[in-house]
Every structure is written in C-alpha cells, then in structure tokens.
Amino acid sequence: MSDNSGPRSGYSAPARERADAARNRARVLEAAARLFREHGVAAVSMDQVAAAAGVGKGTLFRRFGDKAGLAVALLDEQERGLQAAILGGPPPLGPGAPPADRLVAFLEAYVDFLDGNLDLVHMSETARPGARYTIGAYRLWHRHVAYLLEQAGTPDADYLAHAVLAPLAADQRMALRDEVGSDRVKAGLARLARSMLEGGSR
C-alpha cells in the first residue's frame, strides 16, 4: 500500500432508496432497536418488530431476511464509526502510530464495541454456522489486523489475524463475560498483540 492507513472500507455505498422505502427502513430499525433494548434480542420476534414499525411482515422479511439481518443493520452505523476511526482518525487507533500501538488500540476499541452491543453481535455472528467469518464487519477487522501484522513483519499475518480476533467472538465473550471483565480482556489481548509483533521479525 502507498500510505499508512491500512485496508480500505469493507462497505459498498448503499443503493439509492425510494423515499417510502427509506422511511420504512428507518421505522423498522427504530422499532427493532427499542424492542431489543427493552426486552433483549432473543425475546423479540420479527412479528413484533413489524407490528411496532407499522409495516407488513413481508416487507420486513424482504428487506432484512431475518432477525440476524436486523442485527447487522443496527450494528452498521456503529461499525462505520469504528471503521472511520481506523482509516482516518487520530493515532494510535488511526494512522500514524507504530503497528503494535495501533493493534492494541484497535483491540481495546473493539472490546468496548463488543461489550456495548454483545446481544446484537452475537445474533449476527451465530445466525448460521460460520456466519461470523462471512459478515462484512469481520472481514474488515481481519484485513486491518492482518495489515498491521504485515507492517510489523509477522509471518503468516493472514492466519494470525484470525487467531488474534478469535477471543473476540461474541459467543466466547458472552460465555465468559461474568468471570472475565473487559479490563482483563484488554490487558490480555495487549500482551498477546505486543508479543506477536515484537517477535514478528525474528
């Protein structure tokens, strides 16, 4: 790459929507966010979301597919915020810091993002076998981590990026969050990241 910003966006520009379709989408996402917040993701049905949004079930299913699709759509804006910070924000999360510092900053930021949206991320990552590894957000985070590992001279950066991200799977985080607090997760991942990058060229 010719600059120090890392991978480009994993998102394509959204297709232009009709005004009524955009309004329906906004109503659905607002209703889903409210219901998920009030009752938890698992307790809310697509029928409830459609009724609260005032749209037909067919419209809801055509637009989002299933509840996991709703989760992905709700997460999109927050993921875009983290993406923007990685690509053009101030260092160390953004460009301009050493790879080890950038990797630690990203892992810390992602722990905060994950803990703040755990039910939604879990829904999007476990909708079907292997779903975590096919969604656009994971592919972007993986490319970013691999890029930083490559910058530090770490061998097999593509595979090791998966290894670095493995402890941040929502399923694992949900299972361990009561016994492993976010500060402990951040500290452990920082030690792991720095040990990998410091030893990457040897």
mmCIF file of C-alpha atoms in Angstrom:
data_model
loop_
_atom_site.group_PDB
_atom_site.id
_atom_site.type_symbol
_atom_site.label_atom_id
_atom_site.label_comp_id
_atom_site.label_asym_id
_atom_site.label_seq_id
_atom_site.Cartn_x
_atom_site.Cartn_y
_atom_site.Cartn_z
ATOM 1 C CA MET A 1 0.000 0.000 0.000
ATOM 2 C CA SER A 2 1.145 3.532 -0.656
ATOM 3 C CA ASP A 3 0.014 5.024 2.642
ATOM 4 C CA ASN A 4 -0.162 4.082 6.309
ATOM 5 C CA SER A 5 -3.899 3.984 6.650
ATOM 6 C CA GLY A 6 -4.405 0.253 6.271
ATOM 7 C CA PRO A 7 -7.225 -1.539 4.430
ATOM 8 C CA ARG A 8 -9.957 0.304 2.615
ATOM 9 C CA SER A 9 -13.587 0.155 3.578
ATOM 10 C CA GLY A 10 -15.331 -3.192 3.562
ATOM 11 C CA TYR A 11 -18.628 -1.490 2.846
ATOM 12 C CA SER A 12 -20.012 -0.522 -0.525
ATOM 13 C CA ALA A 13 -22.056 2.620 -0.988
ATOM 14 C CA PRO A 14 -25.700 1.889 -0.243
ATOM 15 C CA ALA A 15 -28.026 1.700 -3.222
ATOM 16 C CA ARG A 16 -30.316 4.691 -3.660
ATOM 17 C CA GLU A 17 -33.682 4.046 -1.993
ATOM 18 C CA ARG A 18 -37.140 5.283 -2.783
ATOM 19 C CA ALA A 19 -38.341 7.739 -0.182
ATOM 20 C CA ASP A 20 -41.021 5.396 1.136
ATOM 21 C CA ALA A 21 -38.578 2.502 1.355
ATOM 22 C CA ALA A 22 -36.115 4.669 3.275
ATOM 23 C CA ARG A 23 -38.859 5.723 5.691
ATOM 24 C CA ASN A 24 -39.909 2.099 6.221
ATOM 25 C CA ARG A 25 -36.313 1.088 6.842
ATOM 26 C CA ALA A 26 -35.857 3.854 9.406
ATOM 27 C CA ARG A 27 -39.098 2.900 11.176
ATOM 28 C CA VAL A 28 -38.102 -0.753 11.303
ATOM 29 C CA LEU A 29 -34.640 -0.055 12.694
ATOM 30 C CA GLU A 30 -36.003 2.372 15.275
ATOM 31 C CA ALA A 31 -38.637 -0.130 16.391
ATOM 32 C CA ALA A 32 -36.150 -3.016 16.486
ATOM 33 C CA ALA A 33 -33.632 -1.001 18.500
ATOM 34 C CA ARG A 34 -36.301 -0.050 21.034
ATOM 35 C CA LEU A 35 -37.683 -3.564 21.384
ATOM 36 C CA PHE A 36 -34.243 -5.167 21.617
ATOM 37 C CA ARG A 37 -33.226 -2.620 24.259
ATOM 38 C CA GLU A 38 -36.384 -3.124 26.311
ATOM 39 C CA HIS A 39 -36.781 -6.903 26.058
ATOM 40 C CA GLY A 40 -33.478 -8.338 24.817
ATOM 41 C CA VAL A 41 -32.747 -9.602 21.331
ATOM 42 C CA ALA A 42 -33.744 -13.219 21.995
ATOM 43 C CA ALA A 43 -37.190 -12.292 23.336
ATOM 44 C CA VAL A 44 -38.274 -10.197 20.339
ATOM 45 C CA SER A 45 -39.878 -11.736 17.255
ATOM 46 C CA MET A 46 -39.930 -10.427 13.721
ATOM 47 C CA ASP A 47 -43.731 -10.195 14.025
ATOM 48 C CA GLN A 48 -43.328 -7.830 16.975
ATOM 49 C CA VAL A 49 -40.867 -5.673 15.067
ATOM 50 C CA ALA A 50 -43.185 -5.455 12.056
ATOM 51 C CA ALA A 51 -46.151 -4.517 14.245
ATOM 52 C CA ALA A 52 -44.181 -1.876 16.164
ATOM 53 C CA ALA A 53 -42.845 -0.387 12.935
ATOM 54 C CA GLY A 54 -46.222 -0.418 11.212
ATOM 55 C CA VAL A 55 -45.019 -2.419 8.213
ATOM 56 C CA GLY A 56 -46.095 -5.738 6.785
ATOM 57 C CA LYS A 57 -44.198 -8.885 7.680
ATOM 58 C CA GLY A 58 -43.453 -9.453 4.019
ATOM 59 C CA THR A 59 -41.785 -6.044 3.768
ATOM 60 C CA LEU A 60 -39.704 -6.778 6.837
ATOM 61 C CA PHE A 61 -38.533 -10.185 5.655
ATOM 62 C CA ARG A 62 -37.807 -8.972 2.112
ATOM 63 C CA ARG A 63 -35.686 -6.118 3.406
ATOM 64 C CA PHE A 64 -33.769 -7.800 6.231
ATOM 65 C CA GLY A 65 -34.199 -11.531 5.715
ATOM 66 C CA ASP A 66 -34.344 -12.493 9.372
ATOM 67 C CA LYS A 67 -33.553 -11.209 12.843
ATOM 68 C CA ALA A 68 -29.824 -11.620 12.231
ATOM 69 C CA GLY A 69 -30.181 -9.304 9.240
ATOM 70 C CA LEU A 70 -31.816 -6.752 11.511
ATOM 71 C CA ALA A 71 -28.930 -7.082 13.954
ATOM 72 C CA VAL A 72 -26.398 -6.460 11.181
ATOM 73 C CA ALA A 73 -28.300 -3.376 10.015
ATOM 74 C CA LEU A 74 -28.488 -1.949 13.544
ATOM 75 C CA LEU A 75 -24.775 -2.510 14.076
ATOM 76 C CA ASP A 76 -23.829 -0.945 10.760
ATOM 77 C CA GLU A 77 -23.635 2.706 11.857
ATOM 78 C CA GLN A 78 -21.566 1.961 14.928
ATOM 79 C CA GLU A 79 -19.254 -0.264 12.916
ATOM 80 C CA ARG A 80 -18.857 2.557 10.415
ATOM 81 C CA GLY A 81 -17.774 4.841 13.266
ATOM 82 C CA LEU A 82 -15.041 2.419 14.330
ATOM 83 C CA GLN A 83 -14.071 1.916 10.700
ATOM 84 C CA ALA A 84 -13.722 5.682 10.183
ATOM 85 C CA ALA A 85 -11.515 5.978 13.271
ATOM 86 C CA ILE A 86 -9.261 3.177 11.986
ATOM 87 C CA LEU A 87 -8.925 4.623 8.496
ATOM 88 C CA GLY A 88 -8.655 8.339 9.233
ATOM 89 C CA GLY A 89 -8.894 9.078 12.935
ATOM 90 C CA PRO A 90 -6.102 10.220 15.234
ATOM 91 C CA PRO A 91 -3.394 7.757 16.269
ATOM 92 C CA PRO A 92 -2.925 5.286 17.769
ATOM 93 C CA LEU A 93 -6.268 3.908 16.540
ATOM 94 C CA GLY A 94 -5.863 5.764 13.261
ATOM 95 C CA PRO A 95 -2.796 6.074 11.015
ATOM 96 C CA GLY A 96 0.488 7.478 12.263
ATOM 97 C CA ALA A 97 1.384 5.183 15.153
ATOM 98 C CA PRO A 98 3.578 2.044 15.202
ATOM 99 C CA PRO A 99 1.772 -1.180 14.249
ATOM 100 C CA ALA A 100 1.858 -2.570 17.808
ATOM 101 C CA ASP A 101 0.275 0.579 19.241
ATOM 102 C CA ARG A 102 -2.380 0.615 16.528
ATOM 103 C CA LEU A 103 -3.214 -3.044 17.059
ATOM 104 C CA VAL A 104 -3.566 -2.621 20.824
ATOM 105 C CA ALA A 105 -5.731 0.477 20.315
ATOM 106 C CA PHE A 106 -7.986 -1.395 17.884
ATOM 107 C CA LEU A 107 -8.381 -4.381 20.193
ATOM 108 C CA GLU A 108 -9.262 -2.120 23.116
ATOM 109 C CA ALA A 109 -11.791 -0.197 20.998
ATOM 110 C CA TYR A 110 -13.337 -3.414 19.731
ATOM 111 C CA VAL A 111 -13.702 -4.821 23.249
ATOM 112 C CA ASP A 112 -15.693 -1.691 24.155
ATOM 113 C CA PHE A 113 -17.787 -2.001 20.989
ATOM 114 C CA LEU A 114 -18.423 -5.698 21.579
ATOM 115 C CA ASP A 115 -19.412 -5.326 25.219
ATOM 116 C CA GLY A 116 -21.724 -2.442 24.326
ATOM 117 C CA ASN A 117 -23.509 -4.408 21.603
ATOM 118 C CA LEU A 118 -22.993 -8.007 22.650
ATOM 119 C CA ASP A 119 -26.523 -9.324 22.060
ATOM 120 C CA LEU A 120 -26.657 -7.866 18.558
ATOM 121 C CA VAL A 121 -23.161 -9.006 17.607
ATOM 122 C CA HIS A 122 -23.918 -12.463 18.968
ATOM 123 C CA MET A 123 -27.079 -12.643 16.883
ATOM 124 C CA SER A 124 -25.246 -11.597 13.710
ATOM 125 C CA GLU A 125 -22.319 -13.972 14.292
ATOM 126 C CA THR A 126 -24.332 -17.084 15.185
ATOM 127 C CA ALA A 127 -27.210 -16.871 12.721
ATOM 128 C CA ARG A 128 -25.820 -19.912 10.902
ATOM 129 C CA PRO A 129 -22.615 -21.990 11.069
ATOM 130 C CA GLY A 130 -19.642 -19.840 10.145
ATOM 131 C CA ALA A 131 -21.684 -16.637 9.928
ATOM 132 C CA ARG A 132 -19.076 -14.646 11.866
ATOM 133 C CA TYR A 133 -16.481 -15.111 9.153
ATOM 134 C CA THR A 134 -18.684 -14.046 6.244
ATOM 135 C CA ILE A 135 -20.152 -10.780 7.510
ATOM 136 C CA GLY A 136 -18.566 -7.622 6.146
ATOM 137 C CA ALA A 137 -17.512 -6.239 9.515
ATOM 138 C CA TYR A 138 -15.425 -9.289 10.409
ATOM 139 C CA ARG A 139 -13.731 -9.279 7.024
ATOM 140 C CA LEU A 140 -12.790 -5.631 7.542
ATOM 141 C CA TRP A 141 -11.454 -6.175 11.071
ATOM 142 C CA HIS A 142 -9.489 -9.187 9.825
ATOM 143 C CA ARG A 143 -7.918 -7.214 6.973
ATOM 144 C CA HIS A 144 -6.962 -4.423 9.353
ATOM 145 C CA VAL A 145 -5.304 -6.754 11.850
ATOM 146 C CA ALA A 146 -3.519 -8.654 9.058
ATOM 147 C CA TYR A 147 -2.266 -5.359 7.618
ATOM 148 C CA LEU A 148 -0.782 -4.323 10.970
ATOM 149 C CA LEU A 149 0.859 -7.715 11.427
ATOM 150 C CA GLU A 150 2.341 -7.463 7.940
ATOM 151 C CA GLN A 151 3.657 -3.982 8.707
ATOM 152 C CA ALA A 152 5.497 -5.449 11.700
ATOM 153 C CA GLY A 153 6.977 -8.266 9.623
ATOM 154 C CA THR A 154 4.948 -11.017 11.274
ATOM 155 C CA PRO A 155 4.937 -14.259 9.219
ATOM 156 C CA ASP A 156 1.580 -15.661 8.027
ATOM 157 C CA ALA A 157 -0.252 -12.492 9.006
ATOM 158 C CA ASP A 158 -3.474 -13.599 7.315
ATOM 159 C CA TYR A 159 -3.908 -16.649 9.532
ATOM 160 C CA LEU A 160 -2.608 -14.977 12.692
ATOM 161 C CA ALA A 161 -5.155 -12.183 12.263
ATOM 162 C CA HIS A 162 -7.867 -14.809 12.734
ATOM 163 C CA ALA A 163 -6.053 -16.034 15.858
ATOM 164 C CA VAL A 164 -5.897 -12.507 17.298
ATOM 165 C CA LEU A 165 -9.616 -11.979 16.685
ATOM 166 C CA ALA A 166 -10.691 -15.409 17.979
ATOM 167 C CA PRO A 167 -11.001 -14.319 21.647
ATOM 168 C CA LEU A 168 -13.370 -11.566 20.490
ATOM 169 C CA ALA A 169 -16.000 -13.928 19.100
ATOM 170 C CA ALA A 170 -19.318 -12.867 20.597
ATOM 171 C CA ASP A 171 -20.148 -16.445 21.593
ATOM 172 C CA GLN A 172 -16.984 -16.699 23.677
ATOM 173 C CA ARG A 173 -17.386 -13.229 25.142
ATOM 174 C CA MET A 174 -20.972 -13.962 26.151
ATOM 175 C CA ALA A 175 -19.926 -17.193 27.859
ATOM 176 C CA LEU A 176 -17.055 -15.594 29.802
ATOM 177 C CA ARG A 177 -18.135 -12.035 30.492
ATOM 178 C CA ASP A 178 -19.264 -12.705 34.078
ATOM 179 C CA GLU A 179 -15.861 -14.084 35.070
ATOM 180 C CA VAL A 180 -13.595 -12.105 32.736
ATOM 181 C CA GLY A 181 -14.086 -8.342 32.819
ATOM 182 C CA SER A 182 -13.332 -6.050 29.905
ATOM 183 C CA ASP A 183 -10.170 -4.643 31.532
ATOM 184 C CA ARG A 184 -8.773 -8.142 31.854
ATOM 185 C CA VAL A 185 -9.642 -8.920 28.232
ATOM 186 C CA LYS A 186 -7.935 -5.716 27.042
ATOM 187 C CA ALA A 187 -4.811 -6.371 29.101
ATOM 188 C CA GLY A 188 -4.536 -9.963 27.895
ATOM 189 C CA LEU A 189 -5.025 -9.052 24.249
ATOM 190 C CA ALA A 190 -2.489 -6.228 24.553
ATOM 191 C CA ARG A 191 0.121 -8.667 25.879
ATOM 192 C CA LEU A 192 -0.689 -11.116 23.098
ATOM 193 C CA ALA A 193 -0.533 -8.451 20.386
ATOM 194 C CA ARG A 194 2.739 -6.935 21.569
ATOM 195 C CA SER A 195 4.406 -10.321 21.951
ATOM 196 C CA MET A 196 3.400 -11.261 18.407
ATOM 197 C CA LEU A 197 4.560 -8.009 16.850
ATOM 198 C CA GLU A 198 7.758 -7.715 18.820
ATOM 199 C CA GLY A 199 8.717 -11.236 17.779
ATOM 200 C CA GLY A 200 7.358 -10.952 14.238
ATOM 201 C CA SER A 201 10.672 -10.126 12.559
ATOM 202 C CA ARG A 202 12.707 -12.747 14.408
#
